[in-house]
Amino acid sequence: MKSMKLRKVIKGMLAFLFVLTGFFTFSDFKVNAASYDDQVNVRLVVPETFKLTPTGSYRLVNVDNGRSVDYRGSLEFRYSRTSNAIGVRSDLNNSYIYSGRGFRLEERTPSSGNSVVVNQVRVAGAASYTRNTYRGSMSVTVNANDRRPRLHNELDIEDYLKGVVPREAIASWPIEA
């Protein structure tokens, strides 16, 4: 009788361990980066050297090795033609850290308090670079064809529309427009 109960307990424990093992095996443990339900990816045109100033909860990741890079304040990015890599430095360190695949400035969690100021970006229809504020995460990569940095703004479609609609819709238009 005791051996029957012991077998049931052992079987129950084994079943629990298998379920637990499966949970940890197939779970995504990347909890530091925001994920967006309906992601929009917008390419931004920037010069060879530009700055990003994040406000809110962000982390900077070197895409080459997946490691976080410590920073404080503004981040200055520049493209190195000799190494065909992206360099970044912040107010925390005076020297550049280079990455052949680029960097990601990731929102830790989506929040209306998170934003990134790009000090030089060319917006549609503009002849020169201007300063602009964006929501969401940013990725800075190397464009091998142009041999220049490529900046992408990655965000949820709702946040994208919050930024675009007020600039493109006229207040006097009817609500159906």
PDB file of C-alpha atoms in Angstrom, residues 29-154:
ATOM      1  CA  PHE A  29      13.752  35.078 -21.010  1.00  0.00           C
ATOM      2  CA  LYS A  30      14.484  38.405 -22.700  1.00  0.00           C
ATOM      3  CA  VAL A  31      12.558  40.553 -20.252  1.00  0.00           C
ATOM      4  CA  ASN A  32      14.633  43.710 -20.547  1.00  0.00           C
ATOM      5  CA  ALA A  33      13.503  44.727 -24.028  1.00  0.00           C
ATOM      6  CA  ALA A  34      10.055  45.942 -24.919  1.00  0.00           C
ATOM      7  CA  SER A  35       8.009  43.903 -27.337  1.00  0.00           C
ATOM      8  CA  TYR A  36       5.344  45.492 -29.472  1.00  0.00           C
ATOM      9  CA  ASP A  37       2.110  43.776 -30.530  1.00  0.00           C
ATOM     10  CA  ASP A  38       1.940  45.528 -33.902  1.00  0.00           C
ATOM     11  CA  GLN A  39       5.467  46.768 -34.579  1.00  0.00           C
ATOM     12  CA  VAL A  40       6.258  49.511 -37.058  1.00  0.00           C
ATOM     13  CA  ASN A  41       9.827  49.983 -38.303  1.00  0.00           C
ATOM     14  CA  VAL A  42      10.606  53.470 -39.656  1.00  0.00           C
ATOM     15  CA  ARG A  43      13.919  54.259 -41.332  1.00  0.00           C
ATOM     16  CA  LEU A  44      15.350  57.660 -40.388  1.00  0.00           C
ATOM     17  CA  VAL A  45      17.981  59.482 -42.459  1.00  0.00           C
ATOM     18  CA  VAL A  46      20.926  60.684 -40.360  1.00  0.00           C
ATOM     19  CA  PRO A  47      24.436  62.049 -41.105  1.00  0.00           C
ATOM     20  CA  GLU A  48      27.667  60.092 -40.426  1.00  0.00           C
ATOM     21  CA  THR A  49      27.777  61.454 -36.855  1.00  0.00           C
ATOM     22  CA  PHE A  50      24.652  62.114 -34.773  1.00  0.00           C
ATOM     23  CA  LYS A  51      23.395  62.023 -31.174  1.00  0.00           C
ATOM     24  CA  LEU A  52      20.532  60.214 -29.464  1.00  0.00           C
ATOM     25  CA  THR A  53      19.325  61.468 -26.086  1.00  0.00           C
ATOM     26  CA  PRO A  54      17.064  58.931 -24.364  1.00  0.00           C
ATOM     27  CA  THR A  55      14.593  59.921 -21.647  1.00  0.00           C
ATOM     28  CA  GLY A  56      12.975  57.195 -19.562  1.00  0.00           C
ATOM     29  CA  SER A  57      13.895  53.534 -19.180  1.00  0.00           C
ATOM     30  CA  TYR A  58      16.281  52.345 -21.924  1.00  0.00           C
ATOM     31  CA  ARG A  59      19.257  50.052 -22.289  1.00  0.00           C
ATOM     32  CA  LEU A  60      21.975  50.118 -24.961  1.00  0.00           C
ATOM     33  CA  VAL A  61      22.935  46.748 -26.480  1.00  0.00           C
ATOM     34  CA  ASN A  62      25.939  45.900 -28.678  1.00  0.00           C
ATOM     35  CA  VAL A  63      24.429  43.744 -31.448  1.00  0.00           C
ATOM     36  CA  ASP A  64      27.770  41.941 -32.045  1.00  0.00           C
ATOM     37  CA  ASN A  65      27.749  40.231 -28.649  1.00  0.00           C
ATOM     38  CA  GLY A  66      24.317  40.989 -27.133  1.00  0.00           C
ATOM     39  CA  ARG A  67      25.865  42.710 -24.111  1.00  0.00           C
ATOM     40  CA  SER A  68      24.568  45.868 -22.487  1.00  0.00           C
ATOM     41  CA  VAL A  69      26.756  48.952 -22.761  1.00  0.00           C
ATOM     42  CA  ASP A  70      26.855  51.330 -19.792  1.00  0.00           C
ATOM     43  CA  TYR A  71      25.992  54.900 -20.677  1.00  0.00           C
ATOM     44  CA  ARG A  72      24.855  58.183 -19.180  1.00  0.00           C
ATOM     45  CA  GLY A  73      23.255  61.148 -20.930  1.00  0.00           C
ATOM     46  CA  SER A  74      23.515  61.562 -24.683  1.00  0.00           C
ATOM     47  CA  LEU A  75      24.896  58.901 -27.003  1.00  0.00           C
ATOM     48  CA  GLU A  76      27.033  60.020 -29.927  1.00  0.00           C
ATOM     49  CA  PHE A  77      27.112  57.599 -32.853  1.00  0.00           C
ATOM     50  CA  ARG A  78      29.524  57.770 -35.747  1.00  0.00           C
ATOM     51  CA  TYR A  79      30.307  55.685 -38.766  1.00  0.00           C
ATOM     52  CA  SER A  80      33.920  54.567 -39.289  1.00  0.00           C
ATOM     53  CA  ARG A  81      34.738  54.157 -42.980  1.00  0.00           C
ATOM     54  CA  THR A  82      38.024  52.374 -42.228  1.00  0.00           C
ATOM     55  CA  SER A  83      36.460  49.603 -40.144  1.00  0.00           C
ATOM     56  CA  ASN A  84      32.948  49.774 -41.683  1.00  0.00           C
ATOM     57  CA  ALA A  85      31.534  49.815 -38.138  1.00  0.00           C
ATOM     58  CA  ILE A  86      29.363  51.981 -35.900  1.00  0.00           C
ATOM     59  CA  GLY A  87      30.972  53.641 -32.886  1.00  0.00           C
ATOM     60  CA  VAL A  88      29.193  54.984 -29.813  1.00  0.00           C
ATOM     61  CA  ARG A  89      30.301  57.067 -26.856  1.00  0.00           C
ATOM     62  CA  SER A  90      28.386  58.697 -24.042  1.00  0.00           C
ATOM     63  CA  ASP A  91      28.916  61.275 -21.329  1.00  0.00           C
ATOM     64  CA  LEU A  92      30.136  58.336 -19.180  1.00  0.00           C
ATOM     65  CA  ASN A  93      33.088  57.389 -21.401  1.00  0.00           C
ATOM     66  CA  ASN A  94      35.100  59.561 -23.761  1.00  0.00           C
ATOM     67  CA  SER A  95      36.246  56.815 -26.139  1.00  0.00           C
ATOM     68  CA  TYR A  96      34.186  55.101 -28.814  1.00  0.00           C
ATOM     69  CA  ILE A  97      33.061  51.476 -28.596  1.00  0.00           C
ATOM     70  CA  TYR A  98      32.730  49.945 -32.079  1.00  0.00           C
ATOM     71  CA  SER A  99      30.387  47.282 -33.386  1.00  0.00           C
ATOM     72  CA  GLY A 100      30.348  45.796 -36.878  1.00  0.00           C
ATOM     73  CA  ARG A 101      26.631  44.989 -36.645  1.00  0.00           C
ATOM     74  CA  GLY A 102      25.557  48.086 -34.702  1.00  0.00           C
ATOM     75  CA  PHE A 103      23.700  48.942 -31.511  1.00  0.00           C
ATOM     76  CA  ARG A 104      20.126  48.820 -30.210  1.00  0.00           C
ATOM     77  CA  LEU A 105      18.692  51.386 -27.821  1.00  0.00           C
ATOM     78  CA  GLU A 106      15.847  49.311 -26.343  1.00  0.00           C
ATOM     79  CA  GLU A 107      12.905  50.421 -24.261  1.00  0.00           C
ATOM     80  CA  ARG A 108      12.933  48.281 -21.124  1.00  0.00           C
ATOM     81  CA  THR A 109       9.139  48.507 -20.966  1.00  0.00           C
ATOM     82  CA  PRO A 110       6.857  50.538 -23.246  1.00  0.00           C
ATOM     83  CA  SER A 111       5.848  53.766 -21.531  1.00  0.00           C
ATOM     84  CA  SER A 112       4.537  57.181 -22.537  1.00  0.00           C
ATOM     85  CA  GLY A 113       7.434  58.609 -20.504  1.00  0.00           C
ATOM     86  CA  ASN A 114      10.031  57.067 -22.830  1.00  0.00           C
ATOM     87  CA  SER A 115      11.338  59.103 -25.752  1.00  0.00           C
ATOM     88  CA  VAL A 116      14.511  59.590 -27.774  1.00  0.00           C
ATOM     89  CA  VAL A 117      15.684  62.919 -29.189  1.00  0.00           C
ATOM     90  CA  VAL A 118      17.654  62.644 -32.445  1.00  0.00           C
ATOM     91  CA  ASN A 119      19.763  65.783 -32.834  1.00  0.00           C
ATOM     92  CA  GLN A 120      20.108  65.535 -36.638  1.00  0.00           C
ATOM     93  CA  VAL A 121      17.500  63.746 -38.723  1.00  0.00           C
ATOM     94  CA  ARG A 122      16.145  64.526 -42.173  1.00  0.00           C
ATOM     95  CA  VAL A 123      12.360  64.375 -42.139  1.00  0.00           C
ATOM     96  CA  ALA A 124      10.247  63.867 -45.275  1.00  0.00           C
ATOM     97  CA  GLY A 125      10.294  66.880 -47.554  1.00  0.00           C
ATOM     98  CA  ALA A 126      13.059  68.699 -45.651  1.00  0.00           C
ATOM     99  CA  ALA A 127      16.286  69.790 -47.302  1.00  0.00           C
ATOM    100  CA  SER A 128      18.304  69.940 -44.084  1.00  0.00           C
ATOM    101  CA  TYR A 129      18.695  68.021 -40.836  1.00  0.00           C
ATOM    102  CA  THR A 130      16.525  68.943 -37.852  1.00  0.00           C
ATOM    103  CA  ARG A 131      16.117  67.873 -34.234  1.00  0.00           C
ATOM    104  CA  ASN A 132      13.161  65.560 -33.578  1.00  0.00           C
ATOM    105  CA  THR A 133      11.713  63.418 -30.754  1.00  0.00           C
ATOM    106  CA  TYR A 134      10.606  59.797 -31.241  1.00  0.00           C
ATOM    107  CA  ARG A 135       8.869  57.111 -29.176  1.00  0.00           C
ATOM    108  CA  GLY A 136       9.962  53.468 -28.989  1.00  0.00           C
ATOM    109  CA  SER A 137      13.318  51.762 -29.519  1.00  0.00           C
ATOM    110  CA  MET A 138      16.125  52.614 -31.947  1.00  0.00           C
ATOM    111  CA  SER A 139      18.589  50.483 -33.872  1.00  0.00           C
ATOM    112  CA  VAL A 140      21.759  51.855 -35.450  1.00  0.00           C
ATOM    113  CA  THR A 141      23.307  49.617 -38.095  1.00  0.00           C
ATOM    114  CA  VAL A 142      25.789  49.872 -40.951  1.00  0.00           C
ATOM    115  CA  ASN A 143      24.418  50.281 -44.449  1.00  0.00           C
ATOM    116  CA  ALA A 144      27.042  48.474 -46.544  1.00  0.00           C
ATOM    117  CA  ASN A 145      25.754  49.936 -49.818  1.00  0.00           C
ATOM    118  CA  ASP A 146      25.842  53.591 -48.772  1.00  0.00           C
ATOM    119  CA  ARG A 147      28.696  53.121 -46.289  1.00  0.00           C
ATOM    120  CA  ARG A 148      26.861  55.216 -43.728  1.00  0.00           C
ATOM    121  CA  PRO A 149      24.874  54.638 -40.522  1.00  0.00           C
ATOM    122  CA  ARG A 150      21.262  53.545 -40.784  1.00  0.00           C
ATOM    123  CA  LEU A 151      18.867  54.472 -37.973  1.00  0.00           C
ATOM    124  CA  HIS A 152      15.545  52.665 -37.491  1.00  0.00           C
ATOM    125  CA  ASN A 153      12.786  53.650 -35.070  1.00  0.00           C
ATOM    126  CA  GLU A 154      10.904  50.557 -33.850  1.00  0.00           C
TER     127      GLU A 154
END
